[in-house]
Amino acid sequence: MTHAHGSTGSSHAKAPAGAKGSPIAIGTKVVMDEAGLASLITLLTKVGYQPIGPKARDGAIVYEEIESLSDLPVGFADEQEGGKYRLVAGTKGSFFEYLVGPTSWKRYLFPPTHKLWGAEQKGNGFEIDKAKADVPAYAFIGVRSCELNAMKIQDKVFGFGREDNNGAGIFSDPNYVARRSKALIIAVNCSRAGKTCFCTSMGGDPHVKEDQGFDLALTEFAPQQTHEFMVEVGSERGRLILELLPYRAVTSHDTDRAASQARKARSEMGRKMPPDIKDVLKRNLDHKRWDDVASRCLSCANCTMVCPTCFCSTVQDSTNLTGEKTERTRSWDSCFSVDFSYIHGGAIRPETKSRYRQWMTHKLSNWHEQYGSSGCVGCGRCITWCPVGIDITEEARVIKTTGK
């Protein structure tokens, strides 16, 4: 992101106490105020990023394009339970007290609908119109630790950071890789956990860790006399950006507040996943609980749509009436759709029972063999947004305690 550094100039940056004149190092923590955060959003736009951040819309927090601090969900928190979500009044003036909502960042890296290619008749042949390689440079503002882990999982699926080996059948998704390469990630540490959160039992933490893949990470200190954010530098791009912004040196009081906030969030986890669920599910493919959950599941696919790691898709070819133009489009799909498993002769998972079992065993068990990790990050979205409140941690617990 060399265009950021030096392209805007700055007369406001302040070095941390005791290090005046020294360059900021990756891992450095400083503190900026609300005006500094406003400057960050302005700077991102100025150097060519499209800021995407949280907004309160239609009774939920969603991730959309933002232009200034006034777009953020000021003073909102949320209440979540199985099948329940609602926004409530939070700490006055806070920006990031809410938890994850129904949208995830995957809609910007792996869009719900995406044109792969098109073709138009020219003379006696067709001219191929390849998908545009000019993808936007997003700046994601407000990425939670569990969502960073979700991006890492999708990176494995779509081949970001991996060399293609066509002879071995290893291909990356060029659109995902292009979007991911350009994306700037500004993480936000959680000040609390919800009743459907369980990131700590999936190897995560409500506060980001070094080398987790962020450029900058914010810890919001609830507005009291001042409204401030501790900022941690996670990358060279983040360092270059921070050098153009106003900040003060971090104090032991600041680091103590952040540590206290992390402990509080860890203690509030509302759900827990059994640690050995990978092997438990393999032993219990014929457990009677699959019939029980199938009687409650609506096969609506909400869980897969809100999941930040699910990646099922389908393609559709469409041709105009004259036959002169055609295009192929990729769209999100779900393993809860009967048609998703349709092959010659019919669907191989025609019952809800088999589709739910496929989803849960793939995400929590088989994923380890494919990608070397679980496909779940413990964000709790599938629990909150299930219209009948099916709880993946509860299904796992029952199968573990009553199965083989």
C-alpha positions as a Markdown table, in Angstrom:
| # | Residue | x | y | z |
|---|---|---|---|---|
| 1 | Met | 0.0 | 0.0 | 0.0 |
| 2 | Thr | 2.9 | 2.3 | -0.9 |
| 3 | His | 0.4 | 4.8 | -2.3 |
| 4 | Ala | -0.8 | 5.5 | 1.2 |
| 5 | His | 2.5 | 6.5 | 2.7 |
| 6 | Gly | 3.6 | 10.0 | 1.6 |
| 7 | Ser | 0.6 | 10.6 | -0.6 |
| 8 | Thr | -1.3 | 12.7 | 1.8 |
| 9 | Gly | 1.3 | 14.1 | 4.1 |
| 10 | Ser | 0.6 | 14.9 | 7.7 |
| 11 | Ser | 1.6 | 17.4 | 10.3 |
| 12 | His | -0.4 | 15.8 | 13.1 |
| 13 | Ala | 1.4 | 12.4 | 13.8 |
| 14 | Lys | 2.9 | 12.1 | 17.2 |
| 15 | Ala | 5.5 | 9.5 | 18.2 |
| 16 | Pro | 4.9 | 7.5 | 21.3 |
| 17 | Ala | 6.5 | 8.9 | 24.5 |
| 18 | Gly | 10.2 | 8.0 | 24.7 |
| 19 | Ala | 10.4 | 7.2 | 21.0 |
| 20 | Lys | 10.0 | 10.6 | 19.4 |
| 21 | Gly | 11.4 | 10.4 | 15.9 |
| 22 | Ser | 11.5 | 6.7 | 15.9 |
| 23 | Pro | 9.5 | 4.8 | 13.2 |
| 24 | Ile | 6.5 | 2.8 | 14.4 |
| 25 | Ala | 7.1 | -0.9 | 14.5 |
| 26 | Ile | 4.7 | -3.7 | 13.8 |
| 27 | Gly | 3.2 | -4.7 | 17.1 |
| 28 | Thr | 3.3 | -1.1 | 18.5 |
| 29 | Lys | 0.3 | 0.0 | 20.5 |
| 30 | Val | -0.8 | 3.6 | 20.6 |
| 31 | Val | -4.0 | 5.4 | 21.6 |
| 32 | Met | -6.1 | 7.7 | 19.3 |
| 33 | Asp | -9.2 | 9.6 | 20.1 |
| 34 | Glu | -12.5 | 9.9 | 18.2 |
| 35 | Ala | -11.1 | 12.6 | 15.9 |
| 36 | Gly | -8.2 | 10.2 | 15.1 |
| 37 | Leu | -10.7 | 7.5 | 14.0 |
| 38 | Ala | -12.6 | 10.1 | 11.9 |
| 39 | Ser | -9.2 | 11.0 | 10.2 |
| 40 | Leu | -8.6 | 7.3 | 9.6 |
| 41 | Ile | -11.8 | 6.9 | 7.6 |
| 42 | Thr | -11.1 | 10.0 | 5.7 |
| 43 | Leu | -7.6 | 8.9 | 4.9 |
| 44 | Leu | -8.7 | 5.5 | 3.7 |
| 45 | Thr | -11.0 | 7.1 | 1.2 |
| 46 | Lys | -8.4 | 9.6 | 0.1 |
| 47 | Val | -5.8 | 6.9 | -0.7 |
| 48 | Gly | -8.2 | 4.8 | -2.7 |
| 49 | Tyr | -9.9 | 2.4 | -0.3 |
| 50 | Gln | -13.6 | 1.9 | -0.1 |
| 51 | Pro | -14.4 | 1.8 | 3.6 |
| 52 | Ile | -16.9 | -1.0 | 4.6 |
| 53 | Gly | -18.1 | -0.9 | 8.2 |
| 54 | Pro | -21.0 | -1.5 | 10.6 |
| 55 | Lys | -24.3 | 0.2 | 10.2 |
| 56 | Ala | -27.6 | -0.1 | 12.0 |
| 57 | Arg | -30.2 | -1.0 | 9.4 |
| 58 | Asp | -33.6 | -2.8 | 9.5 |
| 59 | Gly | -33.1 | -3.6 | 13.2 |
| 60 | Ala | -29.7 | -5.2 | 12.8 |
| 61 | Ile | -26.0 | -4.4 | 12.4 |
| 62 | Val | -24.9 | -5.0 | 8.8 |
| 63 | Tyr | -21.6 | -4.3 | 7.0 |
| 64 | Glu | -22.0 | -1.7 | 4.3 |
| 65 | Glu | -20.1 | 1.2 | 2.7 |
| 66 | Ile | -19.5 | 4.0 | 5.2 |
| 67 | Glu | -18.2 | 7.6 | 4.7 |
| 68 | Ser | -17.7 | 8.9 | 8.2 |
| 69 | Leu | -18.2 | 8.2 | 11.9 |
| 70 | Ser | -21.8 | 9.3 | 11.7 |
| 71 | Asp | -22.5 | 6.1 | 9.7 |
| 72 | Leu | -21.4 | 3.8 | 12.6 |
| 73 | Pro | -24.0 | 2.4 | 14.9 |
| 74 | Val | -23.5 | 4.9 | 17.7 |
| 75 | Gly | -24.7 | 3.8 | 21.1 |
| 76 | Phe | -26.0 | 0.4 | 20.0 |
| 77 | Ala | -25.6 | -3.0 | 21.6 |
| 78 | Asp | -27.5 | -6.2 | 20.9 |
| 79 | Glu | -29.2 | -9.1 | 22.6 |
| 80 | Gln | -28.8 | -12.6 | 21.0 |
| 81 | Glu | -30.2 | -16.0 | 21.8 |
| 82 | Gly | -31.2 | -19.1 | 19.9 |
| 83 | Gly | -33.5 | -17.7 | 17.2 |
| 84 | Lys | -33.5 | -14.3 | 18.7 |
| 85 | Tyr | -31.8 | -11.0 | 17.9 |
| 86 | Arg | -32.5 | -7.4 | 18.6 |
| 87 | Leu | -30.7 | -4.1 | 18.9 |
| 88 | Val | -30.8 | -2.4 | 22.3 |
| 89 | Ala | -29.4 | 0.8 | 23.7 |
| 90 | Gly | -25.7 | 0.4 | 24.6 |
| 91 | Thr | -23.2 | 2.7 | 26.2 |
| 92 | Lys | -23.9 | 6.2 | 25.1 |
| 93 | Gly | -21.5 | 7.3 | 22.3 |
| 94 | Ser | -19.9 | 3.8 | 21.8 |
| 95 | Phe | -19.2 | 2.6 | 18.2 |
| 96 | Phe | -18.4 | -1.1 | 18.5 |
| 97 | Glu | -20.4 | -2.5 | 21.5 |
| 98 | Tyr | -22.6 | -4.6 | 19.3 |
| 99 | Leu | -21.5 | -8.2 | 18.4 |
| 100 | Val | -21.6 | -9.9 | 15.0 |
| 101 | Gly | -24.8 | -9.5 | 13.0 |
| 102 | Pro | -26.4 | -11.4 | 10.1 |
| 103 | Thr | -23.9 | -10.2 | 7.4 |
| 104 | Ser | -20.2 | -11.3 | 7.3 |
| 105 | Trp | -17.2 | -10.1 | 5.3 |
| 106 | Lys | -17.5 | -13.0 | 2.9 |
| 107 | Arg | -20.1 | -11.1 | 0.9 |
| 108 | Tyr | -17.3 | -8.7 | -0.2 |
| 109 | Leu | -14.6 | -11.4 | -0.8 |
| 110 | Phe | -17.0 | -14.0 | -2.2 |
| 111 | Pro | -20.0 | -12.0 | -3.5 |
| 112 | Pro | -23.5 | -13.6 | -3.3 |
| 113 | Thr | -23.7 | -13.2 | -7.1 |
| 114 | His | -20.8 | -12.8 | -9.4 |
| 115 | Lys | -20.5 | -12.9 | -13.2 |
| 116 | Leu | -17.8 | -15.3 | -14.2 |
| 117 | Trp | -17.8 | -14.6 | -18.0 |
| 118 | Gly | -20.0 | -13.7 | -20.9 |
| 119 | Ala | -19.9 | -14.1 | -24.7 |
| 120 | Glu | -21.4 | -12.1 | -27.6 |
| 121 | Gln | -21.7 | -13.1 | -31.2 |
| 122 | Lys | -19.4 | -11.3 | -33.5 |
| 123 | Gly | -19.7 | -12.2 | -37.2 |
| 124 | Asn | -19.5 | -16.0 | -37.4 |
| 125 | Gly | -18.1 | -16.5 | -34.0 |
| 126 | Phe | -18.3 | -15.4 | -30.3 |
| 127 | Glu | -16.2 | -13.0 | -28.5 |
| 128 | Ile | -15.5 | -13.9 | -24.9 |
| 129 | Asp | -16.0 | -11.2 | -22.2 |
| 130 | Lys | -14.0 | -12.3 | -19.2 |
| 131 | Ala | -15.0 | -11.0 | -15.8 |
| 132 | Lys | -13.4 | -7.7 | -14.9 |
| 133 | Ala | -10.1 | -8.1 | -13.1 |
| 134 | Asp | -10.5 | -4.6 | -11.6 |
| 135 | Val | -11.9 | -5.4 | -8.2 |
| 136 | Pro | -12.4 | -2.8 | -5.5 |
| 137 | Ala | -9.9 | -2.2 | -2.7 |
| 138 | Tyr | -12.0 | -2.6 | 0.4 |
| 139 | Ala | -11.0 | -1.4 | 3.9 |
| 140 | Phe | -13.0 | -3.5 | 6.3 |
| 141 | Ile | -13.6 | -1.6 | 9.6 |
| 142 | Gly | -14.8 | -3.6 | 12.6 |
| 143 | Val | -13.6 | -7.1 | 11.8 |
| 144 | Arg | -13.9 | -9.3 | 14.9 |
| 145 | Ser | -11.3 | -11.9 | 15.9 |
| 146 | Cys | -13.7 | -14.8 | 15.0 |
| 147 | Glu | -14.2 | -13.2 | 11.6 |
| 148 | Leu | -10.5 | -13.0 | 11.0 |
| 149 | Asn | -10.3 | -16.7 | 11.7 |
| 150 | Ala | -13.2 | -17.2 | 9.2 |
| 151 | Met | -11.3 | -15.3 | 6.5 |
| 152 | Lys | -8.3 | -17.6 | 7.1 |
| 153 | Ile | -10.5 | -20.6 | 6.6 |
| 154 | Gln | -12.0 | -19.2 | 3.3 |
| 155 | Asp | -8.4 | -18.4 | 2.2 |
| 156 | Lys | -7.7 | -22.1 | 2.3 |
| 157 | Val | -10.9 | -22.9 | 0.4 |
| 158 | Phe | -10.3 | -20.3 | -2.4 |
| 159 | Gly | -6.5 | -20.6 | -2.5 |
| 160 | Phe | -5.4 | -17.2 | -1.2 |
| 161 | Gly | -1.7 | -17.4 | -0.3 |
| 162 | Arg | -1.3 | -20.7 | -2.1 |
| 163 | Glu | 0.5 | -21.5 | -5.4 |
| 164 | Asp | -1.6 | -23.1 | -8.1 |
| 165 | Asn | -0.5 | -26.5 | -9.3 |
| 166 | Asn | -2.6 | -27.2 | -12.4 |
| 167 | Gly | -1.1 | -30.6 | -12.9 |
| 168 | Ala | -2.2 | -31.7 | -9.4 |
| 169 | Gly | -5.6 | -30.1 | -9.8 |
| 170 | Ile | -4.9 | -27.3 | -7.4 |
| 171 | Phe | -6.5 | -24.0 | -8.5 |
| 172 | Ser | -7.2 | -20.8 | -6.8 |
| 173 | Asp | -10.3 | -18.6 | -7.3 |
| 174 | Pro | -8.8 | -15.5 | -9.1 |
| 175 | Asn | -11.7 | -13.2 | -8.0 |
| 176 | Tyr | -11.4 | -14.1 | -4.4 |
| 177 | Val | -7.6 | -13.8 | -4.4 |
| 178 | Ala | -7.7 | -10.4 | -6.1 |
| 179 | Arg | -10.3 | -9.0 | -3.6 |
| 180 | Arg | -8.5 | -10.6 | -0.6 |
| 181 | Ser | -5.1 | -9.2 | -1.7 |
| 182 | Lys | -6.4 | -5.7 | -1.9 |
| 183 | Ala | -8.4 | -5.7 | 1.3 |
| 184 | Leu | -7.2 | -3.7 | 4.3 |
| 185 | Ile | -8.4 | -5.1 | 7.6 |
| 186 | Ile | -9.0 | -3.0 | 10.7 |
| 187 | Ala | -10.0 | -5.3 | 13.4 |
| 188 | Val | -12.0 | -4.5 | 16.6 |
| 189 | Asn | -11.6 | -6.4 | 19.8 |
| 190 | Cys | -14.8 | -7.5 | 21.5 |
| 191 | Ser | -15.7 | -5.7 | 24.7 |
| 192 | Arg | -18.2 | -8.4 | 25.6 |
| 193 | Ala | -19.5 | -11.8 | 24.4 |
| 194 | Gly | -23.0 | -12.8 | 23.6 |
| 195 | Lys | -25.2 | -15.7 | 24.7 |
| 196 | Thr | -24.6 | -17.5 | 21.4 |
| 197 | Cys | -20.8 | -16.9 | 21.3 |
| 198 | Phe | -18.3 | -19.7 | 21.7 |
| 199 | Cys | -15.1 | -18.6 | 19.9 |
| 200 | Thr | -12.9 | -19.7 | 22.8 |
| 201 | Ser | -13.9 | -23.3 | 22.4 |
| 202 | Met | -13.0 | -23.2 | 18.7 |
| 203 | Gly | -9.5 | -22.0 | 19.4 |
| 204 | Gly | -10.3 | -18.3 | 19.1 |
| 205 | Asp | -10.4 | -15.4 | 21.5 |
| 206 | Pro | -12.5 | -12.2 | 21.7 |
| 207 | His | -9.3 | -10.2 | 21.3 |
| 208 | Val | -7.0 | -10.6 | 18.3 |
| 209 | Lys | -3.6 | -12.1 | 18.5 |
| 210 | Glu | -0.4 | -11.0 | 16.9 |
| 211 | Asp | 0.0 | -12.4 | 13.4 |
| 212 | Gln | -3.8 | -13.1 | 13.1 |
| 213 | Gly | -3.9 | -11.2 | 9.8 |
| 214 | Phe | -5.1 | -7.7 | 10.6 |
| 215 | Asp | -3.5 | -4.4 | 9.5 |
| 216 | Leu | -4.7 | -2.4 | 12.5 |
| 217 | Ala | -6.7 | -3.5 | 15.5 |
| 218 | Leu | -8.8 | -1.3 | 17.7 |
| 219 | Thr | -9.8 | -1.7 | 21.3 |
| 220 | Glu | -12.6 | 0.7 | 22.2 |
| 221 | Phe | -12.5 | 2.3 | 25.6 |
| 222 | Ala | -16.1 | 3.1 | 26.5 |
| 223 | Pro | -16.8 | 6.8 | 26.3 |
| 224 | Gln | -16.4 | 8.4 | 29.7 |
| 225 | Gln | -14.6 | 11.8 | 29.9 |
| 226 | Thr | -12.9 | 10.9 | 26.6 |
| 227 | His | -13.6 | 8.4 | 23.8 |
| 228 | Glu | -10.4 | 6.6 | 22.9 |
| 229 | Phe | -9.2 | 3.6 | 21.0 |
| 230 | Met | -6.0 | 1.6 | 21.6 |
| 231 | Val | -4.5 | 0.8 | 18.2 |
| 232 | Glu | -2.2 | -2.1 | 17.5 |
| 233 | Val | -0.2 | -2.2 | 14.4 |
| 234 | Gly | -0.4 | -5.6 | 12.6 |
| 235 | Ser | 1.3 | -5.1 | 9.3 |
| 236 | Glu | 3.4 | -2.8 | 7.2 |
| 237 | Arg | 0.3 | -1.4 | 5.6 |
| 238 | Gly | -1.1 | -0.6 | 9.0 |
| 239 | Arg | 2.1 | 1.0 | 10.1 |
| 240 | Leu | 2.2 | 3.3 | 7.1 |
| 241 | Ile | -1.4 | 4.4 | 7.7 |
| 242 | Leu | -0.9 | 5.0 | 11.4 |
| 243 | Glu | 2.1 | 7.2 | 10.7 |
| 244 | Leu | -0.3 | 9.7 | 9.0 |
| 245 | Leu | -2.7 | 9.9 | 11.9 |
| 246 | Pro | -2.7 | 11.6 | 15.3 |
| 247 | Tyr | -2.2 | 9.5 | 18.4 |
| 248 | Arg | -0.6 | 9.5 | 21.9 |
| 249 | Ala | 1.6 | 7.0 | 23.6 |
| 250 | Val | 0.0 | 4.0 | 25.3 |
| 251 | Thr | 0.1 | 3.8 | 29.1 |
| 252 | Ser | 0.0 | 0.9 | 31.6 |
| 253 | His | -3.6 | 2.0 | 32.4 |
| 254 | Asp | -4.6 | 1.6 | 28.8 |
| 255 | Thr | -3.1 | -1.9 | 28.5 |
| 256 | Asp | -4.7 | -2.9 | 31.8 |
| 257 | Arg | -8.1 | -1.7 | 30.6 |
| 258 | Ala | -7.7 | -3.7 | 27.4 |
| 259 | Ala | -6.6 | -6.8 | 29.3 |
| 260 | Ser | -9.6 | -6.5 | 31.7 |
| 261 | Gln | -11.9 | -6.1 | 28.7 |
| 262 | Ala | -10.6 | -9.3 | 27.2 |
| 263 | Arg | -11.0 | -11.3 | 30.4 |
| 264 | Lys | -14.5 | -10.1 | 30.8 |
| 265 | Ala | -15.5 | -11.1 | 27.2 |
| 266 | Arg | -13.9 | -14.6 | 27.7 |
| 267 | Ser | -15.9 | -15.1 | 30.9 |
| 268 | Glu | -19.2 | -14.2 | 29.2 |
| 269 | Met | -19.1 | -16.9 | 26.4 |
| 270 | Gly | -22.7 | -18.1 | 26.2 |
| 271 | Arg | -22.1 | -21.5 | 24.5 |
| 272 | Lys | -19.3 | -24.1 | 24.4 |
| 273 | Met | -18.4 | -26.7 | 21.8 |
| 274 | Pro | -17.3 | -30.2 | 23.1 |
| 275 | Pro | -13.5 | -30.3 | 22.4 |
| 276 | Asp | -13.5 | -33.8 | 20.8 |
| 277 | Ile | -16.5 | -33.2 | 18.5 |
| 278 | Lys | -14.5 | -34.1 | 15.4 |
| 279 | Asp | -14.2 | -37.7 | 16.4 |
| 280 | Val | -17.5 | -37.9 | 18.2 |
| 281 | Leu | -19.4 | -37.1 | 15.0 |
| 282 | Lys | -17.5 | -39.7 | 13.0 |
| 283 | Arg | -18.6 | -42.4 | 15.4 |
| 284 | Asn | -22.3 | -41.3 | 15.4 |
| 285 | Leu | -23.5 | -41.0 | 11.9 |
| 286 | Asp | -26.5 | -43.2 | 12.7 |
| 287 | His | -27.4 | -41.4 | 16.0 |
| 288 | Lys | -31.1 | -40.9 | 16.6 |
| 289 | Arg | -30.5 | -37.2 | 17.3 |
| 290 | Trp | -30.3 | -36.7 | 13.5 |
| 291 | Asp | -34.0 | -37.6 | 13.3 |
| 292 | Asp | -34.8 | -35.3 | 16.2 |
| 293 | Val | -33.0 | -32.3 | 14.7 |
| 294 | Ala | -34.5 | -33.0 | 11.3 |
| 295 | Ser | -38.0 | -32.8 | 12.8 |
| 296 | Arg | -37.2 | -29.2 | 13.9 |
| 297 | Cys | -35.1 | -28.0 | 11.0 |
| 298 | Leu | -36.9 | -26.0 | 8.3 |
| 299 | Ser | -34.1 | -26.5 | 5.7 |
| 300 | Cys | -34.3 | -22.7 | 5.2 |
| 301 | Ala | -30.5 | -22.4 | 4.8 |
| 302 | Asn | -30.3 | -19.4 | 7.1 |
| 303 | Cys | -27.4 | -21.0 | 9.0 |
| 304 | Thr | -25.4 | -21.3 | 5.8 |
| 305 | Met | -26.2 | -17.9 | 4.5 |
| 306 | Val | -25.0 | -16.1 | 7.8 |
| 307 | Cys | -22.1 | -18.5 | 8.3 |
| 308 | Pro | -18.8 | -16.7 | 7.6 |
| 309 | Thr | -17.1 | -19.9 | 6.3 |
| 310 | Cys | -19.8 | -21.7 | 4.2 |
| 311 | Phe | -18.9 | -21.5 | 0.6 |
| 312 | Cys | -21.4 | -23.7 | -1.4 |
| 313 | Ser | -22.2 | -22.1 | -4.7 |
| 314 | Thr | -24.0 | -22.9 | -8.0 |
| 315 | Val | -23.5 | -21.6 | -11.5 |
| 316 | Gln | -26.2 | -20.5 | -14.0 |
| 317 | Asp | -25.9 | -20.0 | -17.7 |
| 318 | Ser | -28.3 | -17.5 | -19.3 |
| 319 | Thr | -28.8 | -16.6 | -23.0 |
| 320 | Asn | -30.8 | -13.8 | -24.5 |
| 321 | Leu | -33.8 | -14.5 | -26.8 |
| 322 | Thr | -31.8 | -13.9 | -30.0 |
| 323 | Gly | -29.0 | -16.2 | -28.9 |
| 324 | Glu | -26.4 | -13.5 | -29.5 |
| 325 | Lys | -25.4 | -13.0 | -25.9 |
| 326 | Thr | -24.8 | -15.4 | -23.0 |
| 327 | Glu | -23.2 | -15.2 | -19.6 |
| 328 | Arg | -22.3 | -17.5 | -16.7 |
| 329 | Thr | -23.1 | -16.3 | -13.1 |
| 330 | Arg | -22.0 | -17.8 | -9.8 |
| 331 | Ser | -24.3 | -17.5 | -6.8 |
| 332 | Trp | -24.3 | -18.6 | -3.2 |
| 333 | Asp | -26.0 | -21.9 | -2.7 |
| 334 | Ser | -26.5 | -24.1 | 0.4 |
| 335 | Cys | -26.1 | -27.8 | 1.2 |
| 336 | Phe | -29.6 | -27.5 | 2.7 |
| 337 | Ser | -31.0 | -27.2 | -0.8 |
| 338 | Val | -32.3 | -30.4 | -2.3 |
| 339 | Asp | -31.0 | -29.4 | -5.7 |
| 340 | Phe | -27.5 | -28.8 | -4.4 |
| 341 | Ser | -26.9 | -32.6 | -4.2 |
| 342 | Tyr | -28.7 | -33.3 | -7.4 |
| 343 | Ile | -26.8 | -35.6 | -9.8 |
| 344 | His | -28.0 | -37.8 | -12.6 |
| 345 | Gly | -31.0 | -39.7 | -11.3 |
| 346 | Gly | -31.9 | -37.5 | -8.4 |
| 347 | Ala | -30.7 | -35.8 | -5.2 |
| 348 | Ile | -28.3 | -37.9 | -3.0 |
| 349 | Arg | -29.5 | -36.1 | 0.1 |
| 350 | Pro | -33.3 | -35.9 | -0.3 |
| 351 | Glu | -34.2 | -35.7 | 3.4 |
| 352 | Thr | -33.6 | -32.9 | 5.9 |
| 353 | Lys | -31.9 | -35.4 | 8.2 |
| 354 | Ser | -29.1 | -36.2 | 5.6 |
| 355 | Arg | -28.7 | -32.5 | 4.7 |
| 356 | Tyr | -28.3 | -31.4 | 8.4 |
| 357 | Arg | -25.9 | -34.2 | 9.1 |
| 358 | Gln | -23.9 | -33.3 | 6.0 |
| 359 | Trp | -23.6 | -29.7 | 7.1 |
| 360 | Met | -22.7 | -30.4 | 10.7 |
| 361 | Thr | -20.3 | -33.3 | 10.1 |
| 362 | His | -18.6 | -31.4 | 7.3 |
| 363 | Lys | -18.1 | -28.3 | 9.2 |
| 364 | Leu | -17.0 | -29.8 | 12.5 |
| 365 | Ser | -15.3 | -33.1 | 11.4 |
| 366 | Asn | -14.5 | -33.7 | 7.8 |
| 367 | Trp | -13.3 | -30.1 | 7.3 |
| 368 | His | -10.2 | -31.1 | 9.4 |
| 369 | Glu | -9.2 | -33.6 | 6.7 |
| 370 | Gln | -9.8 | -31.2 | 3.8 |
| 371 | Tyr | -8.4 | -28.0 | 5.3 |
| 372 | Gly | -6.5 | -28.9 | 8.4 |
| 373 | Ser | -8.9 | -27.1 | 10.8 |
| 374 | Ser | -12.6 | -26.9 | 11.9 |
| 375 | Gly | -14.9 | -25.0 | 9.6 |
| 376 | Cys | -16.5 | -23.3 | 12.6 |
| 377 | Val | -15.1 | -20.3 | 14.4 |
| 378 | Gly | -17.7 | -20.0 | 17.1 |
| 379 | Cys | -19.3 | -16.7 | 16.1 |
| 380 | Gly | -22.8 | -18.1 | 16.9 |
| 381 | Arg | -24.6 | -16.7 | 13.9 |
| 382 | Cys | -26.1 | -20.0 | 13.0 |
| 383 | Ile | -27.7 | -20.2 | 16.4 |
| 384 | Thr | -29.0 | -16.7 | 16.5 |
| 385 | Trp | -30.4 | -16.6 | 13.0 |
| 386 | Cys | -32.0 | -20.1 | 13.0 |
| 387 | Pro | -35.7 | -19.3 | 13.0 |
| 388 | Val | -36.4 | -22.3 | 15.3 |
| 389 | Gly | -33.4 | -21.8 | 17.5 |
| 390 | Ile | -31.4 | -25.0 | 16.6 |
| 391 | Asp | -28.2 | -24.8 | 18.5 |
| 392 | Ile | -25.1 | -26.5 | 16.9 |
| 393 | Thr | -23.4 | -26.7 | 20.3 |
| 394 | Glu | -26.4 | -28.3 | 21.9 |
| 395 | Glu | -26.7 | -30.9 | 19.1 |
| 396 | Ala | -23.0 | -31.7 | 19.5 |
| 397 | Arg | -23.4 | -32.0 | 23.3 |
| 398 | Val | -26.3 | -34.4 | 23.1 |
| 399 | Ile | -24.6 | -36.6 | 20.5 |
| 400 | Lys | -21.5 | -36.7 | 22.6 |
| 401 | Thr | -23.2 | -37.5 | 25.9 |
| 402 | Thr | -25.7 | -40.1 | 24.5 |
| 403 | Gly | -23.7 | -41.6 | 21.6 |
| 404 | Lys | -20.8 | -43.9 | 21.0 |
